[in-house]
Structures are given as structure tokens and as C-alpha cells.
């Protein structure tokens, strides 16, 4: 996942307004346990594309994980 994270971050340097790249970065961050960071990038994806249903769903899921009793 480390290589994927680096590739997505590099891609965002080249195209910082690409909601799909933020979404894929969020998925990868989630897989590596970086839930708070994943929520942040899902939020950015939604700012760039408000009707991005998949990003909205993942943001809801990550926020619920962050608010679960085990994470407080």
C-alpha cells in the first residue's frame, strides 16, 4: 500500500482537482488503518464533486468508525 499511497499523492500534485484520485487515496488510507486521514480525503472528493455517491458512502462509514466507542 505504501507505493499506492505515494502514487496517489504524486498524482494529486499533478492534478489536485481530481475527485477520483482523492477517493482512491481514501480507500488506500482506510486499508492501512489511517481512518481519520481517509475521512479527510473523502471530504475533499465530495467538495470537488458533490454528487460523488461512493465518496459520500465511504465518508459516512469512516465517520462512523471514528465515532465508535473503541476509537474514543
Coordinates of N, CA, C and O in Angstrom, one line a residue:
X1 N 0.8 -1.2 0.0 CA 0.0 0.0 0.0 C 0.9 1.3 0.0 O 0.4 2.3 -0.4
X2 N 2.1 1.2 0.5 CA 2.9 2.3 0.5 C 3.2 2.9 -0.8 O 3.2 4.1 -1.0
X3 N 3.4 2.0 -1.8 CA 3.7 2.5 -3.2 C 2.4 3.2 -3.7 O 2.5 4.2 -4.4
X4 N 1.2 2.6 -3.4 CA 0.0 3.2 -3.9 C -0.2 4.5 -3.3 O -0.6 5.5 -4.0
X5 N 0.0 4.7 -2.0 CA -0.2 6.0 -1.4 C 0.7 7.0 -2.0 O 0.3 8.1 -2.3
X6 N 2.0 6.7 -2.3 CA 2.9 7.6 -2.9 C 2.5 8.0 -4.3 O 2.5 9.1 -4.7
X7 N 1.9 7.0 -5.0 CA 1.5 7.3 -6.4 C 0.3 8.2 -6.4 O 0.2 9.1 -7.2
X8 N -0.7 7.9 -5.5 CA -1.9 8.8 -5.4 C -1.5 10.2 -5.0 O -2.0 11.2 -5.6
X9 N -0.6 10.4 -4.1 CA -0.1 11.7 -3.6 C 0.6 12.4 -4.8 O 0.4 13.6 -5.0
X10 N 1.4 11.7 -5.5 CA 2.1 12.3 -6.7 C 1.1 12.7 -7.7 O 1.2 13.8 -8.3
X11 N 0.1 11.9 -8.0 CA -0.9 12.2 -8.9 C -1.7 13.5 -8.5 O -2.0 14.3 -9.4
X12 N -1.9 13.6 -7.2 CA -2.6 14.9 -6.7 C -1.7 16.1 -6.9 O -2.3 17.2 -7.0
X13 N -0.4 15.9 -6.8 CA 0.5 17.1 -7.1 C 0.3 17.5 -8.5 O 0.3 18.7 -8.8
X14 N 0.1 16.6 -9.4 CA -0.1 16.9 -10.9 C -1.5 17.4 -11.2 O -1.7 18.2 -12.1
X15 N -2.5 16.8 -10.5 CA -3.9 17.1 -10.8 C -4.6 17.2 -9.5 O -5.3 16.3 -9.1
X16 N -4.5 18.3 -8.8 CA -5.1 18.5 -7.4 C -6.6 18.6 -7.4 O -7.2 18.6 -6.3
X17 N -7.2 18.6 -8.5 CA -8.7 18.8 -8.6 C -9.4 17.5 -9.1 O -10.5 17.6 -9.6
X18 N -8.8 16.4 -8.9 CA -9.3 15.1 -9.4 C -10.0 14.3 -8.2 O -9.3 13.7 -7.4
X19 N -11.3 14.4 -8.1 CA -12.0 13.7 -7.0 C -11.8 12.2 -7.0 O -11.8 11.6 -5.9
X20 N -11.6 11.6 -8.1 CA -11.4 10.1 -8.2 C -10.1 9.7 -7.5 O -10.0 8.7 -6.8
X21 N -9.1 10.6 -7.7 CA -7.8 10.3 -7.1 C -7.9 10.4 -5.6 O -7.4 9.6 -4.8
X22 N -8.6 11.4 -5.1 CA -8.9 11.6 -3.6 C -9.6 10.4 -3.1 O -9.3 9.8 -2.0
X23 N -10.6 9.9 -3.8 CA -11.4 8.8 -3.4 C -10.5 7.5 -3.3 O -10.5 6.8 -2.3
X24 N -9.7 7.3 -4.3 CA -8.8 6.1 -4.3 C -7.8 6.2 -3.2 O -7.4 5.2 -2.5
X25 N -7.3 7.4 -3.0 CA -6.4 7.6 -1.8 C -7.0 7.3 -0.5 O -6.5 6.7 0.3
X26 N -8.3 7.8 -0.4 CA -9.1 7.5 0.8 C -9.2 6.0 1.0 O -9.1 5.5 2.2
X27 N -9.5 5.2 0.0 CA -9.7 3.8 0.1 C -8.4 3.2 0.6 O -8.4 2.3 1.5
X28 N -7.3 3.6 0.0 CA -6.0 3.0 0.4 C -5.6 3.4 1.8 O -5.1 2.6 2.6
X29 N -5.9 4.7 2.2 CA -5.6 5.1 3.6 C -6.5 4.2 4.6 O -6.0 3.8 5.6
X30 N -7.7 4.0 4.2 CA -8.6 3.1 5.0 C -8.0 1.7 5.2 O -8.0 1.1 6.3
X31 N -7.5 1.2 4.1 CA -6.9 -0.2 4.1 C -5.7 -0.2 5.0 O -5.4 -1.3 5.6
X32 N -5.0 0.9 5.2 CA -3.8 0.9 6.0 C -4.1 1.3 7.5 O -3.2 1.5 8.3
X33 N -5.4 1.5 7.8 CA -5.8 1.9 9.1 C -5.8 3.4 9.4 O -6.0 3.8 10.5
X34 N -5.5 4.2 8.4 CA -5.5 5.7 8.6 C -6.9 6.2 8.3 O -7.1 6.9 7.4
X35 N -7.8 5.9 9.3 CA -9.2 6.2 9.1 C -9.5 7.7 9.1 O -10.2 8.2 8.2
X36 N -8.9 8.5 10.0 CA -9.1 9.9 10.0 C -8.6 10.6 8.7 O -9.3 11.4 8.2
X37 N -7.5 10.2 8.3 CA -7.0 10.7 7.0 C -7.9 10.4 5.8 O -8.1 11.2 4.9
X38 N -8.4 9.1 5.9 CA -9.3 8.7 4.8 C -10.5 9.6 4.8 O -11.0 10.0 3.7
X39 N -11.1 9.9 6.0 CA -12.3 10.7 6.0 C -12.0 12.1 5.5 O -12.8 12.7 4.7
X40 N -10.8 12.6 5.8 CA -10.4 13.9 5.2 C -10.4 13.9 3.7 O -10.9 14.9 3.1
X41 N -9.8 12.9 3.1 CA -9.7 12.9 1.6 C -11.0 12.6 1.0 O -11.3 13.1 -0.1
X42 N -11.9 11.8 1.6 CA -13.2 11.6 1.1 C -14.0 12.9 1.1 O -14.8 13.2 0.2
X43 N -13.8 13.7 2.2 CA -14.4 15.0 2.2 C -14.0 15.9 1.1 O -14.8 16.6 0.5
X44 N -12.7 15.9 0.8 CA -12.2 16.7 -0.3 C -12.8 16.2 -1.7 O -13.2 17.0 -2.5
X45 N -12.9 14.9 -1.8 CA -13.5 14.4 -3.1 C -14.9 14.9 -3.2 O -15.4 15.3 -4.3
X46 N -15.7 15.0 -2.1 CA -17.0 15.5 -2.1 C -17.1 17.0 -2.4 O -18.1 17.5 -3.0
X47 N -16.1 17.7 -1.9 CA -16.1 19.1 -2.2 C -15.9 19.4 -3.7 O -16.6 20.3 -4.2
X48 N -15.1 18.5 -4.3 CA -14.8 18.7 -5.7 C -16.0 18.2 -6.6 O -16.2 18.7 -7.7
X49 N -16.6 17.1 -6.1 CA -17.8 16.5 -6.8 C -18.9 16.2 -5.8 O -18.9 15.1 -5.3
X50 N -19.8 17.1 -5.6 CA -20.8 16.9 -4.5 C -21.7 15.7 -4.7 O -22.2 15.2 -3.8
X51 N -21.9 15.3 -6.0 CA -22.8 14.1 -6.3 C -22.0 12.8 -6.3 O -22.5 11.8 -6.9
X52 N -20.8 12.7 -5.7 CA -20.0 11.5 -5.8 C -20.5 10.6 -4.7 O -20.0 10.6 -3.5
X53 N -21.4 9.7 -5.1 CA -22.1 8.9 -4.1 C -21.2 7.9 -3.4 O -21.3 7.7 -2.2
X54 N -20.2 7.3 -4.1 CA -19.3 6.4 -3.5 C -18.5 7.1 -2.4 O -18.3 6.5 -1.3
X55 N -18.0 8.3 -2.7 CA -17.2 9.0 -1.7 C -18.1 9.4 -0.5 O -17.7 9.3 0.7
X56 N -19.4 9.8 -0.7 CA -20.3 10.1 0.4 C -20.5 8.9 1.2 O -20.5 9.0 2.5
X57 N -20.7 7.7 0.6 CA -20.9 6.5 1.4 C -19.7 6.1 2.2 O -19.8 5.7 3.4
X58 N -18.5 6.2 1.6 CA -17.3 5.9 2.4 C -17.0 6.9 3.5 O -16.5 6.6 4.6
X59 N -17.3 8.2 3.2 CA -17.2 9.2 4.3 C -18.1 8.9 5.5 O -17.7 9.0 6.6
X60 N -19.3 8.5 5.2 CA -20.2 8.1 6.3 C -19.7 6.9 7.0 O -19.7 6.9 8.3
X61 N -19.2 5.9 6.3 CA -18.6 4.8 7.0 C -17.4 5.1 7.9 O -17.3 4.7 9.0
X62 N -16.5 5.9 7.3 CA -15.3 6.3 8.1 C -15.6 7.1 9.3 O -15.1 6.9 10.4
X63 N -16.6 8.0 9.1 CA -17.0 8.8 10.3 C -17.6 8.0 11.4 O -17.4 8.2 12.6
X64 N -18.4 7.0 11.0 CA -19.0 6.1 12.0 C -17.9 5.3 12.7 O -18.0 5.0 13.9
X65 N -16.9 4.9 12.0 CA -15.8 4.2 12.6 C -15.0 5.1 13.6 O -14.7 4.7 14.7
X66 N -14.9 6.4 13.2 CA -14.2 7.3 14.1 C -15.0 7.6 15.3 O -14.4 7.9 16.4
X67 N -16.3 7.5 15.2 CA -17.2 7.8 16.4 C -17.6 6.6 17.2 O -18.3 6.7 18.1
X68 N -17.0 5.4 16.8 CA -17.4 4.2 17.6 C -16.7 4.3 18.9 O -15.6 4.9 19.1
X69 N -17.3 3.6 19.9 CA -16.7 3.7 21.3 C -15.2 3.2 21.4 O -14.5 3.7 22.2
X70 N -14.8 2.3 20.5 CA -13.5 1.8 20.6 C -12.4 2.8 20.1 O -11.3 2.7 20.4
X71 N -12.9 3.9 19.4 CA -12.0 4.9 18.9 C -12.0 6.2 19.8 O -11.5 7.2 19.4
X72 N -12.7 6.1 20.9 CA -12.9 7.3 21.7 C -12.1 7.3 23.0 O -11.5 6.4 23.4

